[in-house]
Short mmCIF file of C-alpha atoms in Angstrom, two decimals:
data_model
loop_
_atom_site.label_atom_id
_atom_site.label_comp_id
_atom_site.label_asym_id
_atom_site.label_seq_id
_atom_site.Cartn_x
_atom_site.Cartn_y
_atom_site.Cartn_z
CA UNK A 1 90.85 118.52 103.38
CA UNK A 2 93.59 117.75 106.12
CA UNK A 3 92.10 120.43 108.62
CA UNK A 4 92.12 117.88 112.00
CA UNK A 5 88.07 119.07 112.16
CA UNK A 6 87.63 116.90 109.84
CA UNK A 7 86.51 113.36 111.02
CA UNK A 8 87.70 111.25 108.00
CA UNK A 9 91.18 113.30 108.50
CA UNK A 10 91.33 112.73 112.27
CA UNK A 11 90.57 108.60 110.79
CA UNK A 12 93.20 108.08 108.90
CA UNK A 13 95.62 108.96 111.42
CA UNK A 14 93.89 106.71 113.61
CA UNK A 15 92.30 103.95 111.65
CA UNK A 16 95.56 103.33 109.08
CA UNK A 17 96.79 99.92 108.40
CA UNK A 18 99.94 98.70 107.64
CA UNK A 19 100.81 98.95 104.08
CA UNK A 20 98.57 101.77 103.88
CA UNK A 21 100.22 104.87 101.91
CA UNK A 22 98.65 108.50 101.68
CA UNK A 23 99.88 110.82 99.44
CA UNK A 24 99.41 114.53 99.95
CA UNK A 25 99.37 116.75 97.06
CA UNK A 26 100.93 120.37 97.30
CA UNK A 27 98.28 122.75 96.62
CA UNK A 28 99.89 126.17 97.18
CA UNK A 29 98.13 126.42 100.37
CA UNK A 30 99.27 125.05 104.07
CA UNK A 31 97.82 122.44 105.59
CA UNK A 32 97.20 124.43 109.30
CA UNK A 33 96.17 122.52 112.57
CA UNK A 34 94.97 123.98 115.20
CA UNK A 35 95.41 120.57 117.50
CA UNK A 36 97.09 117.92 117.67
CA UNK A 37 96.67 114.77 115.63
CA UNK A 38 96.34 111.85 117.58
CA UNK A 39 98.42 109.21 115.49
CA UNK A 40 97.63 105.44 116.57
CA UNK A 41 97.70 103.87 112.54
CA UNK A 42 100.45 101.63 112.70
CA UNK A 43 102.39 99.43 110.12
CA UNK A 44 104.18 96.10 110.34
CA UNK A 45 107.17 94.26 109.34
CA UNK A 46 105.09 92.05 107.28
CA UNK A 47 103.09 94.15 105.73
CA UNK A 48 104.85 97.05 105.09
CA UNK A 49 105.09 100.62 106.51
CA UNK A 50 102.22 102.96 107.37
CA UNK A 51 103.05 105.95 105.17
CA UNK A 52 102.71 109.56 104.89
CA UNK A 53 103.79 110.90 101.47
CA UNK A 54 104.09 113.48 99.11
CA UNK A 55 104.53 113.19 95.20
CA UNK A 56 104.71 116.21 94.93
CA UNK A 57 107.95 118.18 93.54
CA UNK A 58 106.77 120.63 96.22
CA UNK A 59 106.49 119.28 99.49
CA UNK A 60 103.22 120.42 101.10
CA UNK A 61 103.17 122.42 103.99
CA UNK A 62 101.91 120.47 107.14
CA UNK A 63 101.62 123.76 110.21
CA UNK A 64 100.97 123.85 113.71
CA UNK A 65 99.82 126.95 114.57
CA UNK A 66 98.34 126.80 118.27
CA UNK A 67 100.89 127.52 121.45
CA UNK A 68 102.70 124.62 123.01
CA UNK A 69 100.44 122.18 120.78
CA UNK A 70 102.38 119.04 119.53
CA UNK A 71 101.41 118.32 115.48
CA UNK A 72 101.60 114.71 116.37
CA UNK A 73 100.50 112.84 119.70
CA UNK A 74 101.04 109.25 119.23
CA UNK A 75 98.84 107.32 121.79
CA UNK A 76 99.85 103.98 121.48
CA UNK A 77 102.10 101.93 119.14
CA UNK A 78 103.40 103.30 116.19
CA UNK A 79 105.61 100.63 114.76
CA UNK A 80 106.73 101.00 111.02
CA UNK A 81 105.44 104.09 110.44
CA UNK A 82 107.01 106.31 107.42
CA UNK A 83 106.63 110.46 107.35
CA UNK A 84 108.27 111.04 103.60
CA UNK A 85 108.97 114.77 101.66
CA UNK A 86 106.52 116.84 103.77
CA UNK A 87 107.39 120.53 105.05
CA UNK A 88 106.93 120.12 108.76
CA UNK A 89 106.39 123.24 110.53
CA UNK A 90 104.99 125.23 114.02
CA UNK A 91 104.49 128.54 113.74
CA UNK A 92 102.70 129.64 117.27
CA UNK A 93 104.59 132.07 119.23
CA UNK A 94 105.15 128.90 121.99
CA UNK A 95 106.27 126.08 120.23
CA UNK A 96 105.60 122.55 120.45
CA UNK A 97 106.81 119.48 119.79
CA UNK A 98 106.60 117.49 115.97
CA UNK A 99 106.13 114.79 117.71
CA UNK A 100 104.99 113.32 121.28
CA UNK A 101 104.58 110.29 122.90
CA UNK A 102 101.76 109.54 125.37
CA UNK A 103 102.06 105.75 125.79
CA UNK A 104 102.39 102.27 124.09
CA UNK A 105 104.90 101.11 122.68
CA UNK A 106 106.45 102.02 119.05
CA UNK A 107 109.18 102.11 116.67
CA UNK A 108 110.44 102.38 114.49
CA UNK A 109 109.05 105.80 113.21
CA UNK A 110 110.70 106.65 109.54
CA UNK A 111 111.10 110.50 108.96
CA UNK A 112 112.34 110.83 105.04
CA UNK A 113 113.37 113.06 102.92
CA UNK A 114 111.55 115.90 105.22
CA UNK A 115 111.74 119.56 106.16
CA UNK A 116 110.78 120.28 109.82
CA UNK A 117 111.24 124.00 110.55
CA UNK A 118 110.16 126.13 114.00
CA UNK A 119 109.38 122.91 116.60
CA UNK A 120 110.61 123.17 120.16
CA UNK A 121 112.09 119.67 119.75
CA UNK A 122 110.97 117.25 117.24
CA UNK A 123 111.25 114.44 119.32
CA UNK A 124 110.95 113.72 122.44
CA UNK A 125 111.11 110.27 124.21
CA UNK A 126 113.17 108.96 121.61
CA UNK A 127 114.11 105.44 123.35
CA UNK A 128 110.40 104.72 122.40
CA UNK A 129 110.16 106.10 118.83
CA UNK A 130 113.13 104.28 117.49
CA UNK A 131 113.85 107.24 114.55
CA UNK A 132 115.47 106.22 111.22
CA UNK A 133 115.61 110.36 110.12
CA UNK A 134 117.63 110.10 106.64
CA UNK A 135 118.38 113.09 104.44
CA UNK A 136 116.12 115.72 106.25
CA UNK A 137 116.74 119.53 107.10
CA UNK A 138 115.73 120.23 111.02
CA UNK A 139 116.08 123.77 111.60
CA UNK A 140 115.07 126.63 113.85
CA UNK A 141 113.95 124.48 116.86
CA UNK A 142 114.19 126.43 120.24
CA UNK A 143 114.81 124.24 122.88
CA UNK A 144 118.34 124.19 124.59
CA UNK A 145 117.77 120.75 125.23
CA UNK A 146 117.85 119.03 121.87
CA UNK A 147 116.42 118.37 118.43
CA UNK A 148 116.02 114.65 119.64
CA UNK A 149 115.74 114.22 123.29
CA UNK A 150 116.04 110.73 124.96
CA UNK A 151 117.87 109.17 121.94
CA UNK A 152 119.04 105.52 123.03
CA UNK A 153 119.10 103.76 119.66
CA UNK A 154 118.04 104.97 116.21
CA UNK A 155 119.41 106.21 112.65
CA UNK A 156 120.58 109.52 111.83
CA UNK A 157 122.32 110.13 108.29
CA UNK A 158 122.56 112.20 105.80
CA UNK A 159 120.79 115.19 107.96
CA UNK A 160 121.34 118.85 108.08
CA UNK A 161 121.02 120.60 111.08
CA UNK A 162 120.83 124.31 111.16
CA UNK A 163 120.12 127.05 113.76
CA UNK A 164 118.85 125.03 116.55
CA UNK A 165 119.01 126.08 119.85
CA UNK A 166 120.05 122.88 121.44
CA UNK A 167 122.04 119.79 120.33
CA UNK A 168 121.44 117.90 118.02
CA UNK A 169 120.81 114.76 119.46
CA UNK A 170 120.41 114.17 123.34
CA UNK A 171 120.45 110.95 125.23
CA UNK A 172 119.86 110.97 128.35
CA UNK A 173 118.16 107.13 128.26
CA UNK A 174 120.31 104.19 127.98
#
């Protein structure tokens, strides 16, 4: 069960360690939050990455589906972590945000191989994050003011970018 009501869900986003990896089967059904997750697992250099997978041929559906609500708040520092083939998506008539920072420090945060679909930006504060996003399709988001918003350093390759409201990727930090 991924439902964040869950208090071994809401754990693993907070009690992770590095070289931890979770994979998430595709079971026909979403995966729908109705707050945010509050992600302080980390990984390390040493150890390896803190990662969020699928197996799956399928990627499984991860939904927000409550107005203005972030799917990921990431209080404190989220070095080395990995999102990898997972269907990202918000679905509330006010979107939010894939992902939100709310202090700490962090980077870099790996998003692979993924499908984020409806966010109003799915990042913001993007000096902190660090993002490495490689071969992922970010479509649909609906602010004017960027996919990626306060980009000063990170990776972007091999992306696909389609009706987005907004640029691509915005710096307006260094």
């Amino acid at each position: 069960d991924f439902e964040t009501t869950n208090s071994s869900t809401k754990l693993l986003w907070i009690d992770g360690k590095p070289g931890w990896i979770i994979d998430i089967e595709e079971t026909g059904s979403n995966y729908v939050l109705t707050s945010t997750i509050s992600w302080t697992a980390t990984g390390s250099r040493a150890v390896g990455r803190f990662l969020v997978k699928s197996s799956s041929t399928t990627r499984p559906t991860i939904t927000c589906a409550t107005n203005s609500v972030a799917l990921f708040t990431t209080n404190g520092t989220i070095n080395f972590c990995e999102l990898r083939h997972l269907k990202l998506t918000h679905t509330a008539a006010t979107r939010g945000l894939c992902a939100t920072y709310s202090g700490g420090g962090g980077g870099p945060f790996y998003l692979t191989d993924c499908e984020c679909d409806g966010f109003s930006t799915l990042m913001n504060v993007c000096y902190v994050f660090l993002p490495i996003v490689t071969n992922c399709l970010i479509k649909n988001c609906t602010a004017t003011t960027g996919v990626f918003i306060d980009v000063s350093s990170g990776e972007f390759a091999n992306n696909t970018f389609q009706d987005n409201a907004g640029s691509c990727i915005y710096g307006t930090n260094g």
